[in-house]
Amino acid sequence: MLPPTLPFQRKTLLRKLDSPQLWDLIVIGGGATGLGVALDGLSRGYKTLLLERHDFAKGTSSRSTKLVHGGVRYLAQGDIGLVREALHERGLLLKNAPHLCQNQSFIIPSYDWWSGPYYTLGLKLYDLLSGKLSLGAARHIGKSETLHRLSTIKPEGLRGGVVYHDGQFDDARLAVNLAQTGIELGGTLLNHMAVTGLLKTGKGQVAGVRAVDQETGHTYEVRSKAVVNATGVFVDTIRQLDAPGTAPLVRPSQGIHLVLDKSFLPGPDALMIPKTDDGRVLFAVPWHGRVVVGTTDTPLSETLEEPRALEAEIDFVLRTAGRYLTRPPRREDILSLFAGLRPLAAPQHDSAPTKEISRSHKILVSDTGLLTITGGKWTTYRRMGQDVVDRLIALGKLPDAPSRTATLPIHGAGGAPTPPDRPHLALYGSDQPALRQLLQEHPELSEPLDPALEFTKAEVVWAVRYELARTVEDVLARRVRLLFLDARAAQRAAPTVAALLAQELGFGADWQQRQIAEFEQVARHYLP
């Protein structure tokens, strides 16, 4: 039988805001960090509410390089503590969400005599730091094996390569599954709910939030013992609500990725280019039958909700990849491109390169009691959540209770046999049988959203009923990921998705047209 939709229905979740109850914890922000905080609080038994202005992982958390990693570059910078922590968390995440996170092999090609031994030695230290949670030993391979495994890299001057292992995942799908896990633990997690103000006591202490339902315009005032600002690159917006004129905590840095056809890297191995012109690394990673190539590190002066790749960034990624591939990618080969903003801690000196700013997370508590967390990355989302809740306990805002997230299975874990005709359904993990039942009961939903693509109408219906999707963008960007895989195909599929959503949600033709138009605006940012 299909599981009941009731816990995931928006009206069911909203009903919990109508009663004048006191929450233990309110989390502002539905990205990796906010979801990590909410899940940790729920694992300890706290009455927890999470509010997200747009959709879960709408911002930075859906625009990563799709890696669960310790950070090879951080190791080179000598940040051993950060790497060790991230490698431990990598191991936990692969255990807790095996349907979304996999062991991925990477190859660093060597075109000189010294880089092979150098990277082999460094990556053996990387393995050592991962301890019992290692994904596989690093080793040097010869030229013939390197060319066999990376058949599209340039053979001229190639001496060999180094193989190492890291994690690979689907970021936005993990965010959706985390939200589902939180609801299953009794939490209230709402997307499309904007926090517009902070409630305070007579003594000026933060005591809750004012929030507006983006669909209806209805305003809610909800009170809690603790409020956490986990809004990523937008933490300073919430901090201004708390104390206008507060100095910025975050300096945004943009990273972009290009998505190419699988033919550019046809094998199962990922390519890692260890040093680019800007001193970063560049990855080409197999992902959902395509290849994700990136990233960049471009300081920005403003924080945008829908950042756009700069021409110089696109040229840089194409040029760098072209130095290593026998068929250099061109602009017209790009299926989709996306830009994300990193919430880096603002440096004391504006001249500090963003690649040198620590990626470790930071927790700040204001005089009014608002706790803000910034920095970090997807790999350490769980640890960030645990550290925040530990801090709230230390401050006396919450009663002491142990965290259970280290061994908490994420929604979808447990897996199920994947039908050979629909391999992409592996992402649904333990939900696969129910999704297949939906397909059997409604054969018309087996039609693809686009003739050239693997995604079906059933996945749209599933996204609305069980995955909290409310808009065309929610579905095409963060449930089936089509916008990130092929932006033009996503544009073609938008009318079909809008019609299915309208039928499920009870909206009319005008709503459908607005949804298509709004999605068209967003999709333009993903077009090459």
Coordinates of C-alpha atoms in Angstrom, one line a residue:
M1 CA 0.0 0.0 0.0
L2 CA 1.0 3.6 -0.5
P3 CA 2.0 5.4 2.7
P4 CA -0.5 7.9 4.0
T5 CA 0.0 11.5 2.7
L6 CA -1.4 13.2 5.8
P7 CA 1.8 13.9 7.6
F8 CA 3.3 15.5 4.6
Q9 CA 0.3 17.6 3.7
R10 CA 0.8 21.4 4.1
K11 CA -2.5 21.9 5.8
T12 CA -1.6 19.3 8.4
L13 CA 1.7 21.0 9.1
L14 CA 0.2 24.5 9.2
R15 CA -2.4 23.4 11.7
K16 CA 0.4 23.1 14.2
L17 CA 1.1 26.8 14.0
D18 CA -2.5 27.8 14.9
S19 CA -2.3 26.7 18.5
P20 CA -0.5 29.0 21.0
Q21 CA 2.1 26.5 22.0
L22 CA 5.7 27.2 23.1
W23 CA 8.2 25.5 20.8
D24 CA 11.5 24.3 22.1
L25 CA 13.4 25.2 19.0
I26 CA 12.7 27.3 15.9
V27 CA 15.1 27.0 13.0
I28 CA 15.2 29.6 10.3
G29 CA 16.5 28.2 7.0
G30 CA 15.9 24.9 5.2
G31 CA 19.3 24.3 3.6
A32 CA 21.9 21.8 4.8
T33 CA 22.7 23.6 8.0
G34 CA 19.1 24.3 9.1
L35 CA 18.0 20.8 8.3
G36 CA 20.9 19.4 10.3
V37 CA 20.0 21.6 13.3
A38 CA 16.3 20.6 13.1
L39 CA 17.0 16.9 12.8
D40 CA 19.4 17.0 15.7
G41 CA 16.9 18.8 17.9
L42 CA 14.2 16.3 17.0
S43 CA 16.5 13.4 17.6
R44 CA 16.8 14.6 21.2
G45 CA 13.0 14.9 21.6
Y46 CA 12.6 18.7 21.4
K47 CA 9.5 20.2 19.9
T48 CA 11.0 21.7 16.7
L49 CA 9.8 24.0 13.9
L50 CA 11.8 24.8 10.8
L51 CA 10.8 27.6 8.4
E52 CA 12.2 28.1 4.9
R53 CA 11.4 31.2 2.8
H54 CA 11.5 29.3 -0.5
D55 CA 12.1 25.6 -0.8
F56 CA 14.4 23.2 1.0
A57 CA 17.9 23.5 -0.5
K58 CA 16.7 26.3 -2.8
G59 CA 20.0 28.2 -2.5
T60 CA 23.6 27.0 -2.0
S61 CA 22.6 23.6 -0.7
S62 CA 21.3 22.4 -4.2
R63 CA 24.3 23.8 -6.1
S64 CA 27.3 21.9 -4.7
T65 CA 29.8 19.8 -6.6
K66 CA 27.8 16.8 -5.5
L67 CA 30.7 15.5 -3.3
V68 CA 30.7 14.1 0.3
H69 CA 34.3 14.7 1.1
G70 CA 37.0 15.6 3.6
G71 CA 38.5 18.2 1.4
V72 CA 41.8 17.3 -0.3
R73 CA 42.6 21.0 -0.8
Y74 CA 42.1 21.6 3.0
L75 CA 44.6 18.9 3.7
A76 CA 47.1 20.7 1.4
Q77 CA 46.5 23.8 3.5
G78 CA 47.3 22.0 6.7
D79 CA 43.8 22.1 8.2
I80 CA 44.0 18.5 9.6
G81 CA 41.3 19.0 12.1
L82 CA 38.7 20.0 9.5
V83 CA 39.6 17.2 7.2
R84 CA 39.5 14.6 10.0
E85 CA 36.1 15.8 11.1
A86 CA 34.7 15.9 7.6
L87 CA 36.0 12.4 6.7
H88 CA 34.3 11.0 9.9
E89 CA 31.0 12.7 8.9
R90 CA 31.5 11.4 5.3
G91 CA 31.5 7.9 6.6
L92 CA 28.4 8.4 8.8
L93 CA 26.5 9.9 5.9
L94 CA 27.2 7.1 3.5
K95 CA 25.9 4.7 6.2
N96 CA 22.8 6.7 7.0
A97 CA 21.7 7.6 3.5
P98 CA 23.1 4.8 1.2
H99 CA 20.4 5.4 -1.4
L100 CA 21.8 8.9 -2.1
C101 CA 25.5 8.7 -1.2
Q102 CA 28.0 6.4 -2.9
N103 CA 31.7 5.6 -2.9
Q104 CA 33.1 7.5 -5.9
S105 CA 36.6 6.8 -7.3
F106 CA 38.7 9.8 -8.5
I107 CA 41.7 9.8 -10.7
I108 CA 44.4 12.6 -10.7
P109 CA 46.3 12.3 -14.0
S110 CA 50.1 12.9 -13.7
Y111 CA 51.9 14.7 -16.5
D112 CA 55.3 15.2 -14.7
W113 CA 57.7 13.0 -12.7
W114 CA 57.0 14.4 -9.3
S115 CA 53.2 14.7 -9.0
G116 CA 52.4 11.0 -8.9
P117 CA 54.5 10.3 -5.8
Y118 CA 53.5 13.6 -4.2
Y119 CA 49.7 13.1 -4.5
T120 CA 50.0 9.4 -3.7
L121 CA 51.7 10.2 -0.4
G122 CA 49.2 13.0 0.4
L123 CA 46.2 10.9 -0.3
K124 CA 47.5 8.0 1.8
L125 CA 47.4 10.5 4.7
Y126 CA 43.9 11.4 3.6
D127 CA 42.9 7.7 3.9
L128 CA 44.7 7.4 7.3
L129 CA 42.7 10.3 8.7
S130 CA 39.4 8.6 7.7
G131 CA 40.3 5.6 10.0
K132 CA 37.8 2.8 10.0
L133 CA 35.4 4.8 7.8
S134 CA 37.9 4.8 4.8
L135 CA 36.3 4.2 1.4
G136 CA 39.4 2.6 -0.2
A137 CA 43.1 3.0 -0.3
A138 CA 44.8 5.5 -2.6
R139 CA 47.3 4.1 -5.1
H140 CA 49.4 5.0 -8.0
I141 CA 48.4 3.6 -11.4
G142 CA 50.4 3.5 -14.7
K143 CA 49.7 5.3 -17.9
S144 CA 47.9 2.4 -19.6
E145 CA 45.4 2.0 -16.7
T146 CA 44.9 5.7 -16.4
L147 CA 44.0 5.9 -20.1
H148 CA 41.8 2.8 -19.8
R149 CA 39.8 4.3 -17.0
L150 CA 39.9 7.9 -18.3
S151 CA 39.5 7.2 -22.0
T152 CA 38.9 10.9 -22.9
I153 CA 41.9 12.5 -21.3
K154 CA 44.9 13.7 -23.4
P155 CA 47.6 11.0 -23.6
E156 CA 50.4 13.2 -24.7
G157 CA 52.9 13.5 -21.9
L158 CA 50.8 11.4 -19.5
R159 CA 52.9 9.4 -17.0
G160 CA 50.2 7.8 -14.9
G161 CA 47.7 8.7 -12.3
V162 CA 46.6 8.4 -8.7
V163 CA 43.3 6.8 -7.7
Y164 CA 41.6 7.8 -4.4
H165 CA 38.1 7.5 -3.1
D166 CA 35.5 10.0 -1.8
G167 CA 31.8 10.3 -1.5
Q168 CA 29.3 11.4 -4.2
F169 CA 25.6 12.3 -3.6
D170 CA 22.5 14.2 -4.7
D171 CA 22.4 17.3 -2.5
A172 CA 18.8 18.5 -3.0
R173 CA 17.4 15.0 -2.8
L174 CA 19.2 14.6 0.6
A175 CA 17.6 17.9 1.8
V176 CA 14.1 16.6 0.9
N177 CA 14.8 13.3 2.6
L178 CA 16.0 15.1 5.7
A179 CA 12.8 17.2 5.8
Q180 CA 10.8 14.0 5.5
T181 CA 12.8 12.4 8.3
G182 CA 12.2 15.4 10.5
I183 CA 8.4 15.2 9.9
E184 CA 8.4 11.5 10.6
L185 CA 10.1 12.3 14.0
G186 CA 7.2 14.6 14.8
G187 CA 8.7 17.9 13.7
T188 CA 7.1 20.6 11.7
L189 CA 9.2 21.6 8.7
L190 CA 7.6 24.1 6.3
N191 CA 8.9 25.5 3.0
H192 CA 7.5 28.7 1.4
M193 CA 7.2 30.3 4.8
A194 CA 9.2 33.5 5.2
V195 CA 10.4 34.8 8.6
T196 CA 9.8 38.6 8.5
G197 CA 10.5 39.5 12.1
L198 CA 11.7 38.3 15.5
L199 CA 9.6 38.3 18.7
K200 CA 11.2 39.5 21.9
T201 CA 10.5 39.6 25.6
G202 CA 10.2 42.7 27.6
K203 CA 13.9 42.4 28.4
G204 CA 14.8 42.3 24.7
Q205 CA 15.5 38.6 24.4
V206 CA 14.5 36.7 21.3
A207 CA 11.4 34.6 22.0
G208 CA 10.1 33.5 18.6
V209 CA 9.5 34.6 15.1
R210 CA 6.9 36.3 12.8
A211 CA 6.4 34.4 9.6
V212 CA 4.3 34.8 6.5
D213 CA 2.9 31.9 4.4
Q214 CA 4.1 32.7 0.9
E215 CA 1.1 31.0 -0.7
T216 CA -1.7 32.6 1.3
G217 CA -0.1 35.7 2.8
H218 CA -1.3 34.6 6.3
T219 CA 0.9 35.8 9.1
Y220 CA 1.9 33.6 12.1
E221 CA 3.5 34.5 15.4
V222 CA 5.2 31.5 17.0
R223 CA 7.1 31.5 20.3
S224 CA 10.0 29.3 21.4
K225 CA 12.7 28.8 23.9
A226 CA 15.4 29.1 21.3
V227 CA 15.8 30.5 17.8
V228 CA 18.5 29.5 15.4
N229 CA 19.5 31.5 12.3
A230 CA 20.8 29.0 9.8
T231 CA 20.1 30.9 6.5
G232 CA 23.5 30.4 4.9
V233 CA 24.5 33.4 2.8
F234 CA 21.5 35.2 4.1
V235 CA 22.4 35.1 7.8
D236 CA 23.0 38.8 7.9
T237 CA 19.5 39.5 6.8
I238 CA 18.1 37.8 9.9
R239 CA 20.8 39.4 12.1
Q240 CA 19.6 42.8 10.8
L241 CA 16.1 41.9 12.0
D242 CA 17.7 41.2 15.4
A243 CA 20.0 44.2 15.7
P244 CA 19.9 46.7 12.8
G245 CA 23.3 48.0 11.8
T246 CA 25.1 44.8 12.8
A247 CA 28.4 44.3 11.0
P248 CA 28.3 41.6 8.3
L249 CA 29.3 38.1 9.3
V250 CA 29.4 36.6 5.8
R251 CA 31.3 37.4 2.6
P252 CA 29.7 35.6 -0.3
S253 CA 31.9 33.8 -2.8
Q254 CA 30.4 32.3 -6.0
G255 CA 31.2 28.9 -7.4
I256 CA 29.8 27.7 -10.8
H257 CA 29.4 24.2 -12.4
L258 CA 28.8 23.2 -16.0
V259 CA 26.9 20.0 -16.8
L260 CA 28.0 18.1 -19.9
D261 CA 26.9 15.0 -21.8
K262 CA 28.3 11.7 -20.4
S263 CA 30.5 11.2 -23.5
F264 CA 33.0 13.7 -22.2
L265 CA 33.8 11.3 -19.3
P266 CA 32.2 8.0 -20.2
G267 CA 33.6 5.8 -17.5
P268 CA 32.6 5.4 -13.8
D269 CA 35.7 7.3 -12.5
A270 CA 35.7 11.0 -11.7
L271 CA 38.6 13.3 -12.9
M272 CA 40.3 15.6 -10.4
I273 CA 42.6 18.4 -11.8
P274 CA 44.8 19.2 -8.7
K275 CA 45.8 22.8 -9.5
T276 CA 44.2 25.3 -11.7
D277 CA 45.3 28.8 -12.7
D278 CA 43.5 30.2 -9.6
G279 CA 45.1 27.7 -7.2
R280 CA 41.9 25.6 -6.7
V281 CA 41.1 22.1 -7.9
L282 CA 38.7 21.3 -10.7
F283 CA 36.4 18.2 -10.7
A284 CA 34.6 16.4 -13.5
V285 CA 32.2 14.0 -11.7
P286 CA 29.7 11.5 -13.1
W287 CA 26.2 12.4 -11.9
H288 CA 22.8 11.1 -13.0
G289 CA 24.2 10.0 -16.4
R290 CA 25.8 13.4 -17.1
V291 CA 29.1 15.0 -16.0
V292 CA 29.3 17.9 -13.5
V293 CA 32.4 20.1 -14.0
G294 CA 33.5 22.8 -11.5
T295 CA 34.1 24.9 -9.6
T296 CA 35.2 28.5 -9.3
D297 CA 35.8 30.9 -6.4
T298 CA 34.7 34.4 -7.2
P299 CA 34.2 37.0 -4.5
L300 CA 30.9 38.9 -4.8
S301 CA 29.8 42.2 -3.3
E302 CA 26.1 41.3 -3.0
T303 CA 24.1 38.2 -2.1
L304 CA 21.6 37.2 -4.7
E305 CA 18.7 34.7 -4.4
E306 CA 19.3 33.5 -8.0
P307 CA 23.0 34.0 -8.7
R308 CA 24.2 33.8 -12.3
A309 CA 27.4 32.4 -13.8
L310 CA 29.8 35.1 -15.0
E311 CA 31.2 34.8 -18.5
A312 CA 34.7 34.7 -17.1
E313 CA 33.8 31.8 -14.9
I314 CA 32.3 29.8 -17.7
D315 CA 35.4 30.5 -19.9
F316 CA 37.7 29.4 -17.1
V317 CA 36.0 26.1 -16.5
L318 CA 35.8 25.3 -20.2
R319 CA 39.4 26.3 -20.8
T320 CA 40.7 24.3 -17.8
A321 CA 38.8 21.2 -18.7
G322 CA 39.9 21.6 -22.3
R323 CA 43.5 21.3 -21.3
Y324 CA 42.9 17.7 -20.1
L325 CA 40.3 16.3 -22.4
T326 CA 40.8 15.1 -26.0
R327 CA 37.5 16.8 -27.0
P328 CA 37.6 20.2 -25.3
P329 CA 34.0 21.2 -24.3
R330 CA 32.5 24.2 -26.0
R331 CA 29.8 26.6 -25.0
E332 CA 27.2 24.8 -27.1
D333 CA 28.0 21.5 -25.3
I334 CA 26.7 22.8 -22.0
L335 CA 23.4 21.2 -21.0
S336 CA 22.9 23.3 -17.9
L337 CA 25.0 25.6 -15.7
F338 CA 24.4 26.6 -12.1
A339 CA 25.9 29.1 -9.7
G340 CA 25.9 28.8 -5.9
L341 CA 27.1 31.2 -3.2
R342 CA 29.3 30.0 -0.3
P343 CA 28.6 31.5 3.1
L344 CA 32.3 32.3 4.0
A345 CA 33.1 34.1 7.2
A346 CA 34.0 37.7 6.4
P347 CA 37.8 38.1 6.7
Q348 CA 39.5 40.7 8.8
H349 CA 41.3 41.9 5.7
D350 CA 39.3 42.4 2.5
S351 CA 42.3 41.3 0.4
A352 CA 42.2 37.7 1.8
P353 CA 41.6 35.2 -1.1
T354 CA 38.3 33.4 -0.7
K355 CA 40.0 30.0 -1.3
E356 CA 42.1 30.7 1.9
I357 CA 39.1 31.5 4.2
S358 CA 38.4 28.6 6.5
R359 CA 35.4 26.4 5.6
S360 CA 34.9 25.4 9.2
H361 CA 31.6 26.4 10.7
K362 CA 31.2 29.2 13.3
I363 CA 28.5 29.8 15.9
L364 CA 27.7 33.2 17.2
V365 CA 25.2 34.2 19.9
S366 CA 23.9 37.7 20.0
D367 CA 23.2 39.7 23.1
T368 CA 19.5 39.0 22.5
G369 CA 20.0 35.3 22.5
L370 CA 19.7 34.7 18.7
L371 CA 22.1 31.9 17.7
T372 CA 23.6 32.2 14.2
I373 CA 25.6 29.5 12.5
T374 CA 27.6 30.0 9.3
G375 CA 30.3 28.4 7.2
G376 CA 30.7 24.6 6.9
K377 CA 29.6 22.4 4.0
W378 CA 27.2 19.6 3.2
T379 CA 29.5 16.9 4.4
T380 CA 29.5 18.2 8.0
Y381 CA 25.8 19.2 8.1
R382 CA 25.1 16.6 10.9
R383 CA 28.0 17.8 13.1
M384 CA 27.0 21.4 12.6
G385 CA 23.5 20.6 13.8
Q386 CA 24.9 18.7 16.8
D387 CA 27.2 21.6 17.7
V388 CA 24.4 24.1 17.6
V389 CA 22.1 22.1 19.8
D390 CA 25.0 21.4 22.2
R391 CA 25.5 25.1 22.4
L392 CA 21.9 25.8 23.2
I393 CA 22.0 23.3 26.0
A394 CA 25.2 24.9 27.4
L395 CA 23.4 28.3 27.3
G396 CA 20.5 26.8 29.3
K397 CA 18.0 27.3 26.6
L398 CA 17.2 23.6 26.2
P399 CA 17.3 20.6 28.7
D400 CA 20.2 18.3 28.3
A401 CA 19.6 15.3 26.1
P402 CA 21.9 13.1 23.9
S403 CA 22.1 13.5 20.1
R404 CA 21.0 10.4 18.1
T405 CA 21.8 11.6 14.5
A406 CA 25.1 9.8 14.2
T407 CA 23.2 6.5 13.7
L408 CA 19.9 7.8 12.5
P409 CA 18.8 6.4 9.1
I410 CA 17.6 9.1 6.7
H411 CA 14.2 8.7 4.9
G412 CA 14.7 6.3 2.0
A413 CA 17.6 4.3 3.6
G414 CA 17.2 0.6 3.6
G415 CA 16.9 0.5 -0.2
A416 CA 14.9 -1.7 -2.5
P417 CA 15.6 -3.5 -5.8
T418 CA 15.8 -1.0 -8.6
P419 CA 13.9 -1.9 -11.8
P420 CA 16.4 -2.3 -14.6
D421 CA 14.2 -0.2 -17.0
R422 CA 14.2 2.7 -14.5
P423 CA 17.7 2.9 -12.9
H424 CA 17.3 6.5 -11.8
L425 CA 14.6 5.3 -9.3
A426 CA 17.5 4.1 -7.1
L427 CA 17.4 7.6 -5.6
Y428 CA 14.0 6.8 -3.9
G429 CA 15.5 4.0 -1.8
S430 CA 12.9 2.3 0.3
D431 CA 10.2 4.5 -1.3
Q432 CA 10.6 2.6 -4.6
P433 CA 8.0 -0.1 -4.1
A434 CA 5.3 2.5 -3.3
L435 CA 6.3 4.6 -6.3
R436 CA 6.2 1.5 -8.5
Q437 CA 2.7 0.8 -7.1
L438 CA 1.6 4.3 -8.1
L439 CA 2.9 3.6 -11.6
Q440 CA 1.0 0.3 -11.8
E441 CA -2.3 1.8 -10.5
H442 CA -2.1 4.8 -12.8
P443 CA -0.3 3.6 -16.1
E444 CA -0.9 7.1 -17.6
L445 CA 1.7 8.4 -15.1
S446 CA 4.4 6.3 -16.7
E447 CA 4.6 8.8 -19.6
P448 CA 8.0 10.7 -19.6
L449 CA 8.1 14.4 -18.9
D450 CA 10.1 14.7 -22.1
P451 CA 10.5 12.0 -24.8
A452 CA 14.3 12.1 -24.4
L453 CA 14.4 11.8 -20.6
E454 CA 14.0 9.3 -17.9
F455 CA 11.7 11.2 -15.6
T456 CA 8.0 10.3 -15.5
K457 CA 4.7 12.1 -14.5
A458 CA 4.5 9.7 -11.5
E459 CA 7.5 11.4 -10.0
V460 CA 5.8 14.8 -10.1
V461 CA 2.7 13.4 -8.4
W462 CA 4.9 11.7 -5.8
A463 CA 6.8 14.9 -5.2
V464 CA 3.6 16.7 -4.4
R465 CA 2.1 14.0 -2.2
Y466 CA 5.1 12.9 -0.3
E467 CA 8.0 15.3 -0.9
L468 CA 6.5 18.7 0.0
A469 CA 6.8 20.1 -3.5
R470 CA 4.6 23.2 -4.2
T471 CA 5.9 24.7 -7.4
V472 CA 7.2 23.8 -10.8
E473 CA 10.6 24.9 -9.7
D474 CA 10.4 22.7 -6.6
V475 CA 9.8 19.7 -8.8
L476 CA 12.1 20.4 -11.8
A477 CA 15.0 21.8 -9.8
R478 CA 15.1 19.9 -6.5
R479 CA 12.9 16.7 -6.8
V480 CA 13.7 15.2 -10.3
R481 CA 16.8 17.6 -10.8
L482 CA 16.0 18.1 -14.5
L483 CA 16.8 21.8 -14.4
F484 CA 20.3 21.0 -13.2
L485 CA 20.8 18.2 -15.8
D486 CA 19.3 19.8 -19.0
A487 CA 17.9 23.3 -18.7
R488 CA 16.2 23.3 -22.2
A489 CA 14.5 20.0 -21.4
A490 CA 13.3 21.4 -18.1
Q491 CA 11.7 24.3 -20.0
R492 CA 9.9 21.9 -22.3
A493 CA 8.6 19.9 -19.4
A494 CA 7.4 22.9 -17.4
P495 CA 3.8 23.0 -18.8
T496 CA 3.3 19.3 -18.2
V497 CA 4.5 19.6 -14.6
A498 CA 2.4 22.7 -14.0
A499 CA -0.7 20.8 -15.2
L500 CA 0.0 17.9 -12.8
L501 CA 0.7 20.2 -9.9
A502 CA -2.5 22.2 -10.5
Q503 CA -4.5 18.9 -10.5
E504 CA -3.0 17.7 -7.3
L505 CA -3.1 21.0 -5.5
G506 CA -6.5 22.2 -6.8
F507 CA -5.4 25.3 -8.7
G508 CA -6.7 26.7 -11.9
A509 CA -5.4 27.7 -15.3
D510 CA -4.2 31.1 -14.2
W511 CA -2.0 29.5 -11.5
Q512 CA -0.6 27.2 -14.1
Q513 CA 0.4 30.0 -16.4
R514 CA 2.0 32.0 -13.6
Q515 CA 4.0 28.9 -12.6
I516 CA 5.2 28.4 -16.1
A517 CA 6.2 32.1 -16.4
E518 CA 8.0 32.1 -13.1
F519 CA 9.9 28.9 -13.9
E520 CA 10.9 30.3 -17.3
Q521 CA 12.5 33.3 -15.4
V522 CA 14.5 31.0 -13.2
A523 CA 15.5 28.6 -16.0
R524 CA 17.1 31.4 -17.9
H525 CA 19.9 31.4 -15.3
Y526 CA 20.7 27.8 -16.1
L527 CA 20.9 28.2 -19.9
P528 CA 24.4 28.4 -21.4

